[in-house]
Amino acid sequence: MKVVLQACSARHPAATAGAASALRAINLAVASGEQLAVIGPSGAGKTTLLQVMACALRPAHGTVQLGEANPWELGGRALQGMRKRLFLAPQVPPLPPRQRVVTAVLAGRLPDMGFWQSLQSLVYPKDMDLADTALAQFDLADKLFERVDRLSGGERQRVGLARLVASSAKLLLVDEPLSALDPERARQALKSLTRTAQQRGATLVATLHHVEMALSHFGRIVGLREGELVFDLPASQVTPAHLQELYASQLQELTGSAPEARFAPAEAAPVAMHCR
Amino acid sequence: MHPVESGRGRRTDPAWWGRVFWTLAGLVVLWPMLVLAEFKPWVLFSPESLKPTLRFLADFFPPKVEPEFLALVARETWRTVAMATAGMALALLLAIPLALLSVRTLSLSALAGRMGAVPAVLRQTVRWVLVVLRSVPELIWALVFVRVVGLGPTSGVLAIALTYAGMLGKVYGDILESSDAQPTQTLLRNGAGRLQAFGYALLPQSAGELTSYTVYRWECAIRSSAVLGFVGAGGLGQLMDASMKMFNGAEVATMLLVFIALVGLADRVSGWLREGLA
């Protein structure tokens, strides 16, 4: 699926009125089947960019085009239909702690399943082979029936990516897929992602902190800083000077690794129980 | 650096006067309420009320254990449990859809910013329906239904169903909303349906809490079906009402023991279920 952003500005829904927009007048076109890495210092608007592409955030100005349609001009039902064709993988893996890995991975198939089918799959997992193959790509095949809360942070992140592999989406949007992985696993994970996208003919957009990983695995690199596009170049043309400019004030991020994602979900509010 | 002060009584806890003030203020507010509620505990210990109370309580021991009475109690106990269970089942039929309708986490329009006006109004309306259902005590519902369907367990079942649907619906909604919204929203954003997102993200997070609350409510339903028996809705309550009117403490004692056993059983079942789902 191709993605075209025209003069897109967006702000976080919870942002105060006076705060600067997270994205400012972004123009970006991603062709169908293209693979693209977004790099930039923390707070550059990388996550917001992905959310705008994923119809998870409505741009304040400008237009988004996914495939041939502007999702915000569609009705609610058609918009949800559009969402079925894309997959947004957030940085913190969205897995309920008490769920089993097999269910968590097969949740990637939900858009393709009818309601009764998905209910059936909760009782007895359908298509276990699919989950198994997806997990095997991330060395997790032995964790198929493990519970999510018994996994380490890195394993959870890879389960989240296995869900993406199990899905059938044509637009893959991945936010910081490597933040909890060691370099070897990170390389393996990126290879699986790019191969999956290629085999499926899907568009892949990933935000990455590891600049070197981005340069070595992606053909096209977009540099983002303070909500603005700094450069948009083939990986071979990205020079150290570009990177210096991009990370001008946060040079330590260029060499350091990604900040650790917050895995513990926020403390749930206590529920009052009343009875006489 | 200051040397540690050794002067006695020089320091006071800055929170002290605040505590004194709020305690006194609480007592001042409480006093008129106690007067209004005719709270006179010394009446309990006046000789003219103490003697009949003690005589009635002395009757409690030994509990009545004659076989035919026990058989009657067993039959009525079974009726009470059946009433509570049927009432709960009907309440669930009503409470689950209403809770799902009221949960804000499952909103599609809230995925991209603010929830739409129509869904917001719908959710608020459902919450009001739940308020109305649970604000009418089950005793009142039972009195209404006794007039409609006549004396017997049916009115008790219907009364429990309506009031408990209100309570269960509200608390289910609260439990579901207090769990982490991110897994649910991610599934919705990837095109899953609302019920699918419920089954694959929301339910596994809160299954334990929902189960233990449901069993606890079942236990409450057993207790309230006893109260409903007093207005003619059948079961152990009606039997107890008859015994109370005859001042037959031994029979009341037996039935109270049965209640303690039932509540203990519910507690154990809830414990097992929570261990299984932990």
Coordinates of N, CA, C and O in Angstrom, one line a residue, chain B residues 15-147:
Chain B
A15 N 2.0 18.1 61.3 CA 0.6 17.5 60.9 C -0.3 17.5 62.1 O -1.5 17.2 61.9
W16 N 0.2 17.7 63.4 CA -0.6 17.4 64.6 C -1.9 18.2 64.6 O -2.9 17.7 64.8
W17 N -1.7 19.6 64.5 CA -2.9 20.4 64.7 C -4.0 20.1 63.6 O -5.2 20.2 63.8
G18 N -3.5 19.8 62.4 CA -4.4 19.4 61.3 C -5.2 18.2 61.7 O -6.4 18.1 61.6
R19 N -4.5 17.2 62.3 CA -5.2 15.9 62.7 C -6.2 16.2 63.8 O -7.4 15.7 63.7
V20 N -5.8 17.0 64.8 CA -6.8 17.3 65.8 C -8.0 18.0 65.3 O -9.1 17.7 65.6
F21 N -7.7 19.0 64.4 CA -8.9 19.7 63.8 C -9.8 18.8 63.1 O -11.0 18.9 63.3
W22 N -9.3 17.9 62.2 CA -10.2 17.1 61.4 C -10.9 16.1 62.2 O -12.1 15.7 62.0
T23 N -10.3 15.6 63.3 CA -10.9 14.6 64.2 C -12.1 15.3 64.9 O -13.3 14.8 64.9
L24 N -11.9 16.6 65.4 CA -13.0 17.3 66.1 C -14.1 17.6 65.0 O -15.3 17.5 65.3
A25 N -13.6 18.1 63.9 CA -14.6 18.4 62.8 C -15.5 17.2 62.5 O -16.7 17.3 62.3
G26 N -14.8 16.0 62.4 CA -15.6 14.8 62.1 C -16.6 14.5 63.2 O -17.7 14.1 62.9
L27 N -16.2 14.6 64.5 CA -17.1 14.4 65.5 C -18.3 15.3 65.5 O -19.5 14.9 65.7
V28 N -18.0 16.6 65.2 CA -19.1 17.6 65.2 C -20.1 17.3 64.1 O -21.3 17.4 64.2
V29 N -19.6 16.8 62.9 CA -20.5 16.4 61.8 C -21.2 15.1 62.2 O -22.4 15.0 61.9
L30 N -20.6 14.2 62.9 CA -21.1 12.9 63.2 C -22.3 13.0 64.2 O -23.3 12.3 64.1
W31 N -22.1 13.9 65.2 CA -23.1 14.0 66.3 C -24.5 14.1 65.8 O -25.4 13.3 66.2
P32 N -24.9 15.1 65.0 CA -26.3 15.2 64.5 C -26.7 14.0 63.8 O -27.9 13.6 63.9
M33 N -25.8 13.3 63.1 CA -26.3 12.1 62.4 C -26.6 11.0 63.4 O -27.6 10.2 63.2
L34 N -25.8 10.9 64.5 CA -26.1 9.8 65.5 C -27.5 10.2 66.1 O -28.3 9.2 66.4
V35 N -27.7 11.4 66.4 CA -29.0 11.8 67.0 C -30.2 11.5 66.0 O -31.2 10.9 66.4
L36 N -29.9 11.8 64.7 CA -30.9 11.5 63.7 C -31.2 10.0 63.6 O -32.4 9.6 63.4
A37 N -30.2 9.2 63.8 CA -30.3 7.8 63.6 C -30.8 7.1 64.9 O -30.8 5.9 65.0
E38 N -31.1 7.9 65.9 CA -31.5 7.4 67.2 C -30.6 6.4 67.8 O -31.0 5.3 68.1
F39 N -29.3 6.7 67.7 CA -28.3 5.8 68.2 C -28.2 5.9 69.7 O -27.6 6.8 70.3
K40 N -28.8 4.8 70.4 CA -28.8 4.8 71.8 C -28.4 3.4 72.3 O -29.3 2.6 72.6
P41 N -27.1 3.1 72.2 CA -26.7 1.7 72.5 C -27.0 1.3 73.9 O -27.2 0.1 74.2
W42 N -27.2 2.2 74.9 CA -27.4 1.8 76.2 C -28.8 1.1 76.4 O -29.0 0.3 77.3
V43 N -29.7 1.4 75.4 CA -31.0 0.7 75.5 C -30.8 -0.8 75.5 O -31.6 -1.6 76.1
L44 N -29.8 -1.3 74.7 CA -29.5 -2.7 74.6 C -29.3 -3.3 75.9 O -29.6 -4.5 76.1
F45 N -28.8 -2.6 76.9 CA -28.4 -3.2 78.1 C -29.3 -2.9 79.3 O -29.0 -3.2 80.4
S46 N -30.5 -2.3 79.0 CA -31.4 -2.0 80.0 C -32.1 -3.4 80.4 O -32.3 -4.2 79.5
P47 N -32.4 -3.6 81.6 CA -32.9 -5.0 82.0 C -34.1 -5.4 81.2 O -34.2 -6.6 80.9
E48 N -35.0 -4.5 80.9 CA -36.3 -4.9 80.3 C -36.1 -5.4 78.8 O -36.8 -6.2 78.3
S49 N -35.0 -4.9 78.2 CA -34.7 -5.5 76.8 C -33.7 -6.6 76.8 O -33.7 -7.4 76.0
L50 N -32.9 -6.6 77.9 CA -31.8 -7.6 78.0 C -32.4 -9.0 78.2 O -31.9 -9.9 77.5
K51 N -33.4 -9.1 79.0 CA -33.9 -10.4 79.4 C -34.5 -11.2 78.2 O -34.1 -12.3 77.9
P52 N -35.5 -10.6 77.5 CA -36.0 -11.3 76.3 C -34.9 -11.7 75.3 O -34.9 -12.7 74.7
T53 N -34.0 -10.7 75.1 CA -32.9 -11.0 74.1 C -32.1 -12.2 74.5 O -31.8 -13.1 73.7
L54 N -31.7 -12.2 75.8 CA -30.9 -13.3 76.3 C -31.7 -14.6 76.2 O -31.1 -15.7 75.8
R55 N -33.0 -14.6 76.4 CA -33.8 -15.8 76.4 C -33.8 -16.3 75.0 O -33.6 -17.5 74.7
F56 N -34.0 -15.4 74.0 CA -34.1 -15.8 72.6 C -32.7 -16.4 72.2 O -32.6 -17.4 71.5
L57 N -31.6 -15.7 72.6 CA -30.3 -16.2 72.2 C -30.0 -17.5 72.9 O -29.4 -18.4 72.3
A58 N -30.5 -17.7 74.1 CA -30.2 -19.0 74.8 C -30.9 -20.1 74.1 O -30.4 -21.3 74.1
D59 N -32.0 -19.8 73.4 CA -32.7 -20.8 72.6 C -31.9 -21.3 71.5 O -32.1 -22.4 70.9
F60 N -30.9 -20.5 71.0 CA -30.1 -20.9 69.8 C -29.3 -22.2 70.1 O -29.0 -22.9 69.1
F61 N -29.0 -22.4 71.3 CA -28.2 -23.6 71.6 C -29.1 -24.6 72.4 O -29.8 -24.3 73.3
P62 N -29.2 -25.9 72.0 CA -28.5 -26.5 70.8 C -29.3 -26.2 69.6 O -30.5 -26.1 69.7
P63 N -28.7 -26.1 68.4 CA -29.5 -26.0 67.1 C -30.4 -27.2 66.9 O -30.0 -28.3 67.4
K64 N -31.5 -27.0 66.2 CA -32.4 -28.1 66.0 C -31.8 -29.1 64.9 O -31.5 -28.6 63.8
V65 N -31.7 -30.3 65.2 CA -31.1 -31.3 64.2 C -32.0 -32.5 64.0 O -31.5 -33.5 63.6
E66 N -33.3 -32.3 64.2 CA -34.2 -33.5 63.9 C -34.2 -33.8 62.4 O -34.2 -32.8 61.6
P67 N -34.2 -35.1 62.0 CA -34.0 -35.4 60.6 C -35.0 -34.7 59.7 O -34.6 -34.2 58.7
E68 N -36.3 -34.7 60.1 CA -37.3 -34.2 59.1 C -37.1 -32.7 59.0 O -37.3 -32.1 57.9
F69 N -36.7 -32.0 60.1 CA -36.4 -30.6 60.0 C -35.2 -30.3 59.1 O -35.2 -29.4 58.2
L70 N -34.1 -31.2 59.3 CA -32.9 -31.0 58.5 C -33.3 -31.2 57.0 O -32.7 -30.5 56.1
A71 N -34.1 -32.2 56.7 CA -34.5 -32.4 55.3 C -35.2 -31.2 54.7 O -34.9 -30.8 53.6
L72 N -36.1 -30.6 55.6 CA -36.8 -29.4 55.1 C -35.8 -28.3 54.8 O -35.8 -27.6 53.8
V73 N -34.8 -28.1 55.8 CA -33.8 -27.1 55.6 C -33.0 -27.3 54.4 O -32.7 -26.4 53.6
A74 N -32.6 -28.6 54.1 CA -31.8 -28.9 53.0 C -32.6 -28.5 51.7 O -32.0 -27.9 50.8
R75 N -33.9 -28.9 51.7 CA -34.7 -28.6 50.5 C -34.8 -27.1 50.2 O -34.6 -26.6 49.1
E76 N -35.0 -26.3 51.3 CA -35.1 -24.9 51.2 C -33.8 -24.2 50.9 O -33.7 -23.2 50.2
T77 N -32.7 -24.8 51.4 CA -31.4 -24.3 51.1 C -31.1 -24.4 49.6 O -30.6 -23.5 48.9
W78 N -31.5 -25.6 49.1 CA -31.3 -25.8 47.7 C -32.1 -24.8 46.8 O -31.6 -24.3 45.9
R79 N -33.3 -24.5 47.3 CA -34.2 -23.6 46.7 C -33.5 -22.2 46.7 O -33.5 -21.5 45.7
T80 N -32.9 -21.8 47.8 CA -32.3 -20.5 48.0 C -31.1 -20.4 47.0 O -30.9 -19.4 46.3
V81 N -30.2 -21.5 47.0 CA -29.1 -21.5 46.1 C -29.5 -21.4 44.7 O -29.0 -20.6 43.9
A82 N -30.6 -22.1 44.3 CA -31.1 -22.1 43.0 C -31.6 -20.7 42.6 O -31.4 -20.2 41.5
M83 N -32.3 -20.0 43.6 CA -32.8 -18.7 43.4 C -31.7 -17.7 43.1 O -31.7 -16.9 42.1
A84 N -30.6 -17.8 43.9 CA -29.5 -16.9 43.8 C -28.8 -17.1 42.4 O -28.5 -16.2 41.7
T85 N -28.6 -18.4 42.1 CA -27.9 -18.8 40.9 C -28.7 -18.3 39.6 O -28.2 -17.7 38.7
A86 N -30.0 -18.6 39.6 CA -30.8 -18.2 38.5 C -30.9 -16.7 38.4 O -30.8 -16.1 37.3
G87 N -31.0 -16.0 39.5 CA -31.0 -14.6 39.5 C -29.7 -14.0 38.9 O -29.7 -13.1 38.1
M88 N -28.6 -14.6 39.4 CA -27.3 -14.2 38.9 C -27.2 -14.4 37.4 O -26.6 -13.6 36.6
A89 N -27.7 -15.6 36.9 CA -27.5 -15.9 35.5 C -28.3 -14.9 34.6 O -27.8 -14.3 33.6
L90 N -29.5 -14.5 35.1 CA -30.3 -13.5 34.4 C -29.6 -12.2 34.5 O -29.6 -11.4 33.5
A91 N -29.0 -11.9 35.6 CA -28.4 -10.6 35.8 C -27.2 -10.5 34.8 O -26.9 -9.4 34.2
L92 N -26.5 -11.6 34.7 CA -25.3 -11.6 33.8 C -25.8 -11.3 32.3 O -25.1 -10.6 31.6
L93 N -26.9 -12.0 32.0 CA -27.4 -11.8 30.6 C -27.6 -10.3 30.3 O -27.4 -9.8 29.2
L94 N -28.0 -9.5 31.3 CA -28.2 -8.1 31.1 C -27.0 -7.3 31.4 O -26.7 -6.3 30.6
A95 N -26.2 -7.7 32.3 CA -25.0 -6.9 32.8 C -23.9 -6.9 31.7 O -23.2 -5.9 31.5
I96 N -23.6 -8.1 31.1 CA -22.5 -8.2 30.2 C -22.6 -7.3 29.0 O -21.7 -6.5 28.7
P97 N -23.8 -7.4 28.3 CA -23.9 -6.4 27.2 C -23.9 -5.0 27.6 O -23.2 -4.1 26.9
L98 N -24.5 -4.7 28.7 CA -24.5 -3.3 29.2 C -23.1 -2.8 29.5 O -22.7 -1.7 29.2
A99 N -22.3 -3.7 30.2 CA -21.0 -3.3 30.6 C -20.1 -3.1 29.3 O -19.4 -2.1 29.2
L100 N -20.3 -4.0 28.3 CA -19.5 -3.8 27.1 C -19.9 -2.5 26.4 O -19.0 -1.8 25.8
L101 N -21.2 -2.2 26.4 CA -21.6 -0.9 25.8 C -21.0 0.3 26.5 O -20.8 1.3 25.9
S102 N -20.8 0.2 27.8 CA -20.4 1.4 28.6 C -18.9 1.5 28.6 O -18.4 2.6 29.0
V103 N -18.1 0.5 28.2 CA -16.6 0.6 28.4 C -16.1 1.6 27.3 O -16.2 1.4 26.1
R104 N -15.4 2.6 27.8 CA -14.8 3.6 26.9 C -13.6 3.1 26.1 O -13.3 3.6 25.1
T105 N -12.9 2.1 26.7 CA -11.7 1.5 26.0 C -12.1 0.9 24.7 O -11.2 0.9 23.8
L106 N -13.3 0.5 24.5 CA -13.7 -0.2 23.3 C -14.2 0.8 22.2 O -14.8 0.4 21.2
S107 N -14.0 2.1 22.5 CA -14.6 3.0 21.5 C -13.7 3.1 20.3 O -12.4 3.2 20.4
L108 N -14.3 3.1 19.1 CA -13.5 3.2 17.9 C -13.2 4.7 17.6 O -12.1 5.0 17.1
S109 N -14.2 5.6 17.9 CA -14.0 7.0 17.5 C -12.9 7.6 18.4 O -12.3 8.5 18.1
A110 N -12.7 7.0 19.7 CA -11.7 7.6 20.6 C -10.3 7.1 20.2 O -9.3 7.6 20.8
L111 N -10.2 6.3 19.1 CA -8.9 5.8 18.7 C -8.0 7.0 18.2 O -6.8 7.0 18.3
A112 N -8.7 7.9 17.5 CA -8.0 9.0 17.0 C -8.4 10.3 17.6 O -9.1 11.1 17.0
G113 N -8.1 10.5 18.9 CA -8.4 11.7 19.6 C -9.7 11.5 20.5 O -9.8 10.6 21.3
R114 N -10.6 12.4 20.3 CA -11.8 12.5 21.2 C -12.9 11.6 20.7 O -13.1 11.4 19.5
M115 N -13.6 11.0 21.7 CA -14.7 10.2 21.3 C -15.8 11.0 20.7 O -16.1 12.1 21.0
G116 N -16.5 10.4 19.7 CA -17.6 11.1 19.0 C -18.7 11.4 19.9 O -18.9 10.8 21.0
A117 N -19.6 12.4 19.6 CA -20.6 12.8 20.5 C -21.7 11.7 20.7 O -22.1 11.4 21.8
V118 N -22.1 11.0 19.6 CA -23.1 10.0 19.7 C -22.7 8.8 20.6 O -23.4 8.5 21.6
P119 N -21.5 8.3 20.4 CA -21.0 7.2 21.2 C -20.9 7.6 22.7 O -21.2 6.9 23.6
A120 N -20.4 8.9 22.9 CA -20.3 9.3 24.3 C -21.6 9.4 25.0 O -21.8 9.0 26.1
V121 N -22.6 9.9 24.3 CA -24.0 10.0 24.9 C -24.5 8.6 25.1 O -25.1 8.3 26.2
L122 N -24.3 7.7 24.2 CA -24.8 6.3 24.4 C -24.2 5.7 25.6 O -24.9 5.1 26.4
R123 N -22.9 5.9 25.8 CA -22.2 5.3 26.9 C -22.7 5.8 28.2 O -23.0 5.1 29.2
Q124 N -23.0 7.2 28.2 CA -23.5 7.8 29.4 C -24.9 7.3 29.7 O -25.2 7.0 30.9
T125 N -25.7 7.1 28.7 CA -27.1 6.7 28.9 C -27.0 5.3 29.5 O -27.8 5.0 30.4
V126 N -26.2 4.4 29.0 CA -26.1 3.1 29.5 C -25.7 3.1 31.0 O -26.3 2.4 31.8
R127 N -24.8 4.0 31.3 CA -24.4 4.1 32.8 C -25.6 4.6 33.6 O -25.8 4.1 34.7
W128 N -26.4 5.5 33.1 CA -27.6 5.9 33.8 C -28.6 4.7 34.0 O -29.2 4.6 35.1
V129 N -28.7 3.9 33.0 CA -29.6 2.8 33.1 C -29.1 1.9 34.2 O -29.9 1.4 35.1
L130 N -27.8 1.7 34.3 CA -27.3 0.9 35.3 C -27.5 1.5 36.7 O -27.8 0.8 37.7
V131 N -27.4 2.8 36.8 CA -27.7 3.5 38.1 C -29.1 3.2 38.5 O -29.4 2.9 39.6
V132 N -30.1 3.4 37.5 CA -31.5 3.2 37.9 C -31.7 1.8 38.4 O -32.3 1.5 39.4
L133 N -31.1 0.8 37.6 CA -31.3 -0.6 38.0 C -30.9 -0.9 39.4 O -31.5 -1.6 40.1
R134 N -29.7 -0.4 39.8 CA -29.2 -0.8 41.1 C -29.6 0.1 42.2 O -29.4 -0.2 43.3
S135 N -30.2 1.3 41.9 CA -30.6 2.2 43.0 C -31.9 1.7 43.6 O -32.2 2.1 44.7
V136 N -32.7 0.9 42.9 CA -33.9 0.4 43.5 C -33.5 -0.9 44.2 O -33.0 -1.9 43.6
P137 N -33.7 -1.0 45.6 CA -33.2 -2.1 46.3 C -34.0 -3.4 45.9 O -35.2 -3.3 45.5
E138 N -33.3 -4.5 46.0 CA -34.0 -5.8 45.5 C -35.3 -6.1 46.3 O -36.2 -6.7 45.8
L139 N -35.3 -5.6 47.5 CA -36.5 -5.8 48.4 C -37.7 -5.1 47.7 O -38.8 -5.7 47.6
I140 N -37.5 -3.9 47.2 CA -38.6 -3.2 46.5 C -39.0 -3.9 45.2 O -40.2 -4.2 45.0
W141 N -38.0 -4.3 44.4 CA -38.3 -5.1 43.2 C -39.1 -6.4 43.6 O -40.1 -6.7 43.0
A142 N -38.7 -7.0 44.7 CA -39.4 -8.3 45.1 C -40.8 -8.0 45.5 O -41.7 -8.7 45.1
L143 N -41.1 -6.9 46.2 CA -42.4 -6.5 46.6 C -43.3 -6.3 45.4 O -44.5 -6.7 45.3
V144 N -42.7 -5.6 44.3 CA -43.4 -5.4 43.1 C -43.7 -6.7 42.4 O -44.9 -6.9 42.0
F145 N -42.7 -7.6 42.3 CA -42.9 -8.8 41.6 C -43.9 -9.8 42.3 O -44.5 -10.6 41.7
V146 N -43.8 -9.7 43.6 CA -44.8 -10.6 44.4 C -46.2 -10.2 44.0 O -47.0 -11.1 43.9
R147 N -46.4 -9.0 43.8 CA -47.8 -8.6 43.3 C -48.1 -9.0 41.9 O -49.2 -9.3 41.5

